[in-house]
Short mmCIF file of the C-alpha atoms (twelve columns), coordinates in Angstrom:
data_MODEL
# 
_entry.id   MODEL 
# 
loop_
_atom_site.group_PDB 
_atom_site.id 
_atom_site.type_symbol 
_atom_site.label_atom_id 
_atom_site.label_alt_id 
_atom_site.label_comp_id 
_atom_site.label_asym_id 
_atom_site.label_seq_id 
_atom_site.Cartn_x 
_atom_site.Cartn_y 
_atom_site.Cartn_z 
_atom_site.pdbx_PDB_model_num 
ATOM 1   C CA . MET A 1   -2.740  -11.688 -14.682 1 
ATOM 2   C CA . LYS A 2   -5.824  -13.619 -13.958 1 
ATOM 3   C CA . GLY A 3   -7.371  -13.100 -10.549 1 
ATOM 4   C CA . TYR A 4   -6.133  -9.485  -10.252 1 
ATOM 5   C CA . GLU A 5   -8.474  -7.470  -12.414 1 
ATOM 6   C CA . LEU A 6   -9.458  -4.187  -10.762 1 
ATOM 7   C CA . LYS A 7   -11.656 -1.673  -12.506 1 
ATOM 8   C CA . ARG A 8   -10.108 1.262   -10.683 1 
ATOM 9   C CA . MET A 9   -6.851  2.161   -9.086  1 
ATOM 10  C CA . PRO A 10  -6.716  1.134   -5.422  1 
ATOM 11  C CA . THR A 11  -6.528  3.931   -2.910  1 
ATOM 12  C CA . HIS A 12  -3.067  4.698   -1.629  1 
ATOM 13  C CA . PRO A 13  -2.712  3.689   2.027   1 
ATOM 14  C CA . GLY A 14  -1.555  7.209   2.852   1 
ATOM 15  C CA . GLU A 15  -4.917  8.558   1.779   1 
ATOM 16  C CA . ILE A 16  -6.698  5.997   3.987   1 
ATOM 17  C CA . LEU A 17  -4.410  6.944   6.865   1 
ATOM 18  C CA . ARG A 18  -5.254  10.602  6.428   1 
ATOM 19  C CA . GLU A 19  -8.992  10.344  5.740   1 
ATOM 20  C CA . ASP A 20  -10.046 7.373   7.884   1 
ATOM 21  C CA . PHE A 21  -7.612  7.598   10.822  1 
ATOM 22  C CA . MET A 22  -6.057  11.022  11.234  1 
ATOM 23  C CA . LEU A 23  -9.012  13.333  10.383  1 
ATOM 24  C CA . PRO A 24  -11.620 11.557  12.568  1 
ATOM 25  C CA . HIS A 25  -9.187  11.633  15.509  1 
ATOM 26  C CA . HIS A 26  -8.118  15.209  14.786  1 
ATOM 27  C CA . LEU A 27  -4.482  14.142  14.541  1 
ATOM 28  C CA . THR A 28  -1.946  16.354  12.905  1 
ATOM 29  C CA . GLN A 29  1.031   14.976  10.993  1 
ATOM 30  C CA . VAL A 30  3.335   16.316  13.720  1 
ATOM 31  C CA . GLU A 31  1.335   14.543  16.468  1 
ATOM 32  C CA . LEU A 32  1.340   11.279  14.553  1 
ATOM 33  C CA . ALA A 33  5.034   11.507  13.766  1 
ATOM 34  C CA . ARG A 34  5.812   11.993  17.468  1 
ATOM 35  C CA . ALA A 35  3.509   9.152   18.537  1 
ATOM 36  C CA . LEU A 36  5.093   6.772   16.031  1 
ATOM 37  C CA . LYS A 37  8.618   7.917   16.840  1 
ATOM 38  C CA . THR A 38  9.308   8.884   13.245  1 
ATOM 39  C CA . THR A 39  9.855   12.078  11.362  1 
ATOM 40  C CA . PHE A 40  7.305   14.630  10.133  1 
ATOM 41  C CA . ARG A 41  8.731   14.143  6.646   1 
ATOM 42  C CA . THR A 42  7.969   10.415  6.736   1 
ATOM 43  C CA . ILE A 43  4.344   10.985  7.701   1 
ATOM 44  C CA . ASN A 44  3.962   13.889  5.308   1 
ATOM 45  C CA . GLU A 45  5.207   11.805  2.341   1 
ATOM 46  C CA . ILE A 46  2.908   8.888   3.274   1 
ATOM 47  C CA . VAL A 47  -0.221  10.961  3.596   1 
ATOM 48  C CA . ASN A 48  0.582   12.793  0.363   1 
ATOM 49  C CA . CYS A 49  1.006   9.425   -1.379  1 
ATOM 50  C CA . LYS A 50  4.729   9.946   -2.106  1 
ATOM 51  C CA . ARG A 51  6.032   7.136   0.128   1 
ATOM 52  C CA . SER A 52  4.992   3.563   0.633   1 
ATOM 53  C CA . ILE A 53  4.009   1.926   3.895   1 
ATOM 54  C CA . SER A 54  7.019   -0.177  4.944   1 
ATOM 55  C CA . PRO A 55  6.679   -3.298  7.127   1 
ATOM 56  C CA . GLU A 56  8.088   -1.343  10.076  1 
ATOM 57  C CA . MET A 57  5.581   1.489   9.548   1 
ATOM 58  C CA . ALA A 58  2.760   -1.081  9.222   1 
ATOM 59  C CA . LEU A 59  3.698   -2.362  12.678  1 
ATOM 60  C CA . LYS A 60  3.796   1.156   14.114  1 
ATOM 61  C CA . LEU A 61  0.448   2.101   12.631  1 
ATOM 62  C CA . ALA A 62  -1.115  -1.178  13.768  1 
ATOM 63  C CA . ARG A 63  0.094   -0.704  17.270  1 
ATOM 64  C CA . TYR A 64  -1.045  2.938   17.492  1 
ATOM 65  C CA . PHE A 65  -4.474  2.507   15.869  1 
ATOM 66  C CA . GLY A 66  -5.248  -0.984  17.151  1 
ATOM 67  C CA . THR A 67  -5.335  -2.547  13.670  1 
ATOM 68  C CA . SER A 68  -3.428  -5.406  12.063  1 
ATOM 69  C CA . PRO A 69  -0.182  -4.693  10.231  1 
ATOM 70  C CA . ASP A 70  -1.557  -6.916  7.477   1 
ATOM 71  C CA . ILE A 71  -4.207  -4.273  6.698   1 
ATOM 72  C CA . TRP A 72  -1.539  -1.663  5.934   1 
ATOM 73  C CA . LEU A 73  0.674   -4.054  4.029   1 
ATOM 74  C CA . ASN A 74  -2.217  -5.410  1.983   1 
ATOM 75  C CA . LEU A 75  -3.369  -1.881  1.100   1 
ATOM 76  C CA . GLN A 76  0.189   -1.114  -0.053  1 
ATOM 77  C CA . ALA A 77  0.513   -4.396  -1.978  1 
ATOM 78  C CA . ASP A 78  -2.800  -3.811  -3.804  1 
ATOM 79  C CA . TYR A 79  -1.672  -0.301  -4.773  1 
ATOM 80  C CA . ASP A 80  1.807   -1.429  -5.873  1 
ATOM 81  C CA . LEU A 81  0.504   -4.409  -7.906  1 
ATOM 82  C CA . TYR A 82  -1.991  -2.217  -9.774  1 
ATOM 83  C CA . LYS A 83  0.752   0.345   -10.577 1 
ATOM 84  C CA . ALA A 84  3.125   -2.343  -11.701 1 
ATOM 85  C CA . LYS A 85  0.475   -3.966  -13.859 1 
ATOM 86  C CA . LEU A 86  -0.191  -0.640  -15.638 1 
ATOM 87  C CA . LYS A 87  3.476   0.006   -16.125 1 
ATOM 88  C CA . SER A 88  4.382   -3.437  -17.499 1 
ATOM 89  C CA . LYS A 89  1.108   -4.466  -19.121 1 
ATOM 90  C CA . ARG A 90  2.537   -5.008  -22.634 1 
ATOM 91  C CA . ILE A 91  5.568   -6.950  -21.433 1 
ATOM 92  C CA . ILE A 92  3.502   -9.164  -19.129 1 
ATOM 93  C CA . GLU A 93  0.890   -9.890  -21.751 1 
ATOM 94  C CA . GLY A 94  3.693   -10.900 -24.151 1 
ATOM 95  C CA . ILE A 95  4.902   -13.635 -21.804 1 
ATOM 96  C CA . LYS A 96  3.635   -17.048 -22.769 1 
ATOM 97  C CA . PRO A 97  2.444   -19.071 -19.732 1 
ATOM 98  C CA . HIS A 98  4.500   -22.174 -18.963 1 
ATOM 99  C CA . GLU A 99  2.967   -25.394 -20.348 1 
ATOM 100 C CA . LYS A 100 2.393   -28.044 -17.734 1 
ATOM 101 C CA . ARG A 101 4.113   -31.246 -18.684 1 
ATOM 102 C CA . ARG A 102 3.321   -34.674 -17.372 1 
ATOM 103 C CA . ILE A 103 6.244   -36.122 -15.498 1 
ATOM 104 C CA . ALA A 104 6.807   -39.830 -16.158 1 
ATOM 105 C CA . ALA A 105 6.931   -41.952 -13.052 1 
# 
């Protein structure tokens, strides 16, 4: 997987939510859940890195914190790609890249 070589595992977006957004603003999980019109369980699972950031949650977080939903989705995508690469490394490395063929005009 050329172009996607990270030396370390990306930080789960839930950890970034907790450390960079909730703690500095002294927000509890209950307060954030209410503000985002979601459940405590959802927020709890996200900040404990047990749940992914969905597109809908990315929109809610972006609206509430004044960020872009792309930030949240990109953090999640980086985390997911890294985990998938680790899980499927042998299979992926065993796939021979497609040979480009010249098409006759």
